[in-house]
Amino acid sequence: MTLWSGRVGNEPAPEVWEFLHADDAELLPYDVQGTLLHAERLQASGLLDDAELAEVRDKLATLDSVDPAAEDVHSFIEAELGEVGRKIHAGRSRNDQVATAFRLYVQDACAEANAALVAFAAAILSHAGIEAETPLPGYTHLQRAQPVTLGYHLLAWAEMLERDRARFRFAAQQAEPSPLGAGALAGSTLPLPAPAGAMRNSLDAVADRDFALDYLYAAAVLFTHLSRIGEELVLWSSKEFAFAKLPEHAATGSSMMPQKLNPDVAELARGKAGSAIGRLTGLLATVKGLPLSYNRDLQEDKPPIFAARRDVRGALAALTVLVEGLEFERARMAAACADPLLLATDAAEALVKEGVPFRDAHERVAASVRDGTFAAPEAGNRLGDVGAAVAAAKERWGC
Ligand code: ARG
């Protein structure tokens, strides 16, 4: 029995049923929450009495899994409510229902991402504080460029993550307005109170998936950052760099080569950036060109979000463990920094301080590098107070 069997007369063909089925069991707690909000509206306008509202509340509280034979989570919930369920759909449609549940889901996913980001940033910043003054070559073009410190480099990672946190916060804000009351597309004639934060336009309320795109964008950018951090972890843990040792509980071995210790976690985080970007472009393509308001195409919005949430959670948790256990090879980093040529720019700047135009200074230092007479100047301070910068970052992250 479908929610719409009154119209079609007979049951859909099994092939059709199977095709229409939504894999949306993950929405259950959020649709329960949205259904309760709607039931409260019905009760406020006298369409459910207090006993019926209590019954809805009690029955909703018992739901912990979805019958896979149901068309979707919404039809499942209505069926599970039994007799009182026959009243629950007054003034709502699955269109505002799914948008409501999905928005609650995305808000939760954003909060979860931000909590995981705080844990990851805390692991990074804890090393950054200890390694504030540890010399590390800074690179451009993957060529040694100028000396930095490990703490300063780790602060750069934390900066990327801080912007990610802002993007997840933005997505959560975008998901806040409530589509409840929009009904199928044009509201309802029933005198139901507007929910808190009701959306202004009912057509937009059931058609809008920008908040989901915002989440996927935040996840895609986060994964581009994790891929860059992952790549540096791969490089640093290689014998060629040997700047860091992976903790064994966050490394893998080889099924064939007994000596190997592999950075699979960092690589997989790097690899998952591809899937994260694909999910964003996939949903953009789904939404593109859809006429207002709701179309069943929009059922395709959920699998990419479910998968993105899983990956965000999984990657951040595993990388946090890995970074917490990193051991840095300070002697290797210092040796890599020892090349006096890393101070060539400082030498040119010393000449500038004496009044030499920068281009002339650059040419003079370059000539001394070419003919082997280059002499390194005293290393000046280019990076400011790294320890203070770490403390400020910890303050912003609350860790
Ligand atoms: N499972 C559907 C979805 O995820 C729910 C909405 C169905 N609405 C409809 N008018 N057929 O989008």
mmCIF file of N, CA and C and ligand atoms in Angstrom, residues 22 24 71-72 74 93-95 98 209 294-296 298-299 301-302, ligand 1:
data_model
loop_
_atom_site.group_PDB
_atom_site.id
_atom_site.type_symbol
_atom_site.label_atom_id
_atom_site.label_comp_id
_atom_site.label_asym_id
_atom_site.label_seq_id
_atom_site.Cartn_x
_atom_site.Cartn_y
_atom_site.Cartn_z
ATOM 1 N N ALA A 22 13.891 4.853 -2.194
ATOM 2 C CA ALA A 22 14.928 5.776 -1.723
ATOM 3 C C ALA A 22 15.745 5.105 -0.624
ATOM 4 N N ASP A 24 17.153 6.013 2.116
ATOM 5 C CA ASP A 24 17.209 7.212 2.957
ATOM 6 C C ASP A 24 17.012 6.896 4.439
ATOM 7 N N GLU A 71 8.647 2.619 0.476
ATOM 8 C CA GLU A 71 9.094 3.447 -0.655
ATOM 9 C C GLU A 71 10.189 4.418 -0.213
ATOM 10 N N ASP A 72 9.952 5.027 0.929
ATOM 11 C CA ASP A 72 10.971 5.902 1.507
ATOM 12 C C ASP A 72 10.693 6.045 2.999
ATOM 13 N N HIS A 74 9.635 8.463 4.665
ATOM 14 C CA HIS A 74 8.423 9.223 5.004
ATOM 15 C C HIS A 74 7.189 8.312 5.018
ATOM 16 N N SER A 93 3.291 17.687 2.823
ATOM 17 C CA SER A 93 3.543 16.775 1.712
ATOM 18 C C SER A 93 4.896 16.160 1.987
ATOM 19 N N ARG A 94 5.210 15.090 1.280
ATOM 20 C CA ARG A 94 6.567 14.582 1.441
ATOM 21 C C ARG A 94 7.592 15.610 0.941
ATOM 22 N N ASN A 95 7.092 16.566 0.142
ATOM 23 C CA ASN A 95 8.036 17.557 -0.403
ATOM 24 C C ASN A 95 8.573 18.499 0.673
ATOM 25 N N VAL A 98 10.483 16.078 3.352
ATOM 26 C CA VAL A 98 11.858 15.646 3.072
ATOM 27 C C VAL A 98 12.809 16.829 3.165
ATOM 28 N N ARG A 209 17.851 23.284 -2.821
ATOM 29 C CA ARG A 209 18.850 22.369 -2.258
ATOM 30 C C ARG A 209 20.201 23.060 -2.129
ATOM 31 N N TYR A 294 9.146 21.006 -6.689
ATOM 32 C CA TYR A 294 9.762 19.704 -6.407
ATOM 33 C C TYR A 294 9.734 18.810 -7.650
ATOM 34 N N ASN A 295 10.776 18.069 -7.851
ATOM 35 C CA ASN A 295 10.831 17.003 -8.865
ATOM 36 C C ASN A 295 11.526 15.816 -8.226
ATOM 37 N N ARG A 296 11.144 14.616 -8.654
ATOM 38 C CA ARG A 296 11.703 13.414 -8.017
ATOM 39 C C ARG A 296 13.213 13.306 -8.221
ATOM 40 N N LEU A 298 15.158 15.186 -7.202
ATOM 41 C CA LEU A 298 15.768 15.667 -5.958
ATOM 42 C C LEU A 298 16.003 14.547 -4.952
ATOM 43 N N GLN A 299 15.438 13.369 -5.191
ATOM 44 C CA GLN A 299 15.741 12.233 -4.320
ATOM 45 C C GLN A 299 17.231 11.882 -4.405
ATOM 46 N N ASP A 301 19.584 13.792 -4.097
ATOM 47 C CA ASP A 301 20.410 14.704 -3.300
ATOM 48 C C ASP A 301 21.010 14.026 -2.070
ATOM 49 N N LYS A 302 20.357 12.929 -1.627
ATOM 50 C CA LYS A 302 20.770 12.396 -0.330
ATOM 51 C C LYS A 302 22.004 11.488 -0.359
HETATM 52 N N1 ARG B 1 11.787 10.179 -1.308
HETATM 53 C C1 ARG B 1 11.452 11.463 -1.864
HETATM 54 C C2 ARG B 1 12.710 12.333 -1.925
HETATM 55 O O1 ARG B 1 13.664 11.996 -1.344
HETATM 56 C C3 ARG B 1 10.444 12.142 -1.019
HETATM 57 C C4 ARG B 1 9.597 13.106 -1.715
HETATM 58 C C5 ARG B 1 8.685 12.438 -2.652
HETATM 59 N N2 ARG B 1 7.751 13.382 -3.157
HETATM 60 C C6 ARG B 1 6.974 13.148 -4.235
HETATM 61 N N3 ARG B 1 6.185 14.098 -4.574
HETATM 62 N N4 ARG B 1 7.026 12.030 -4.907
HETATM 63 O O2 ARG B 1 12.741 13.333 -2.584
#
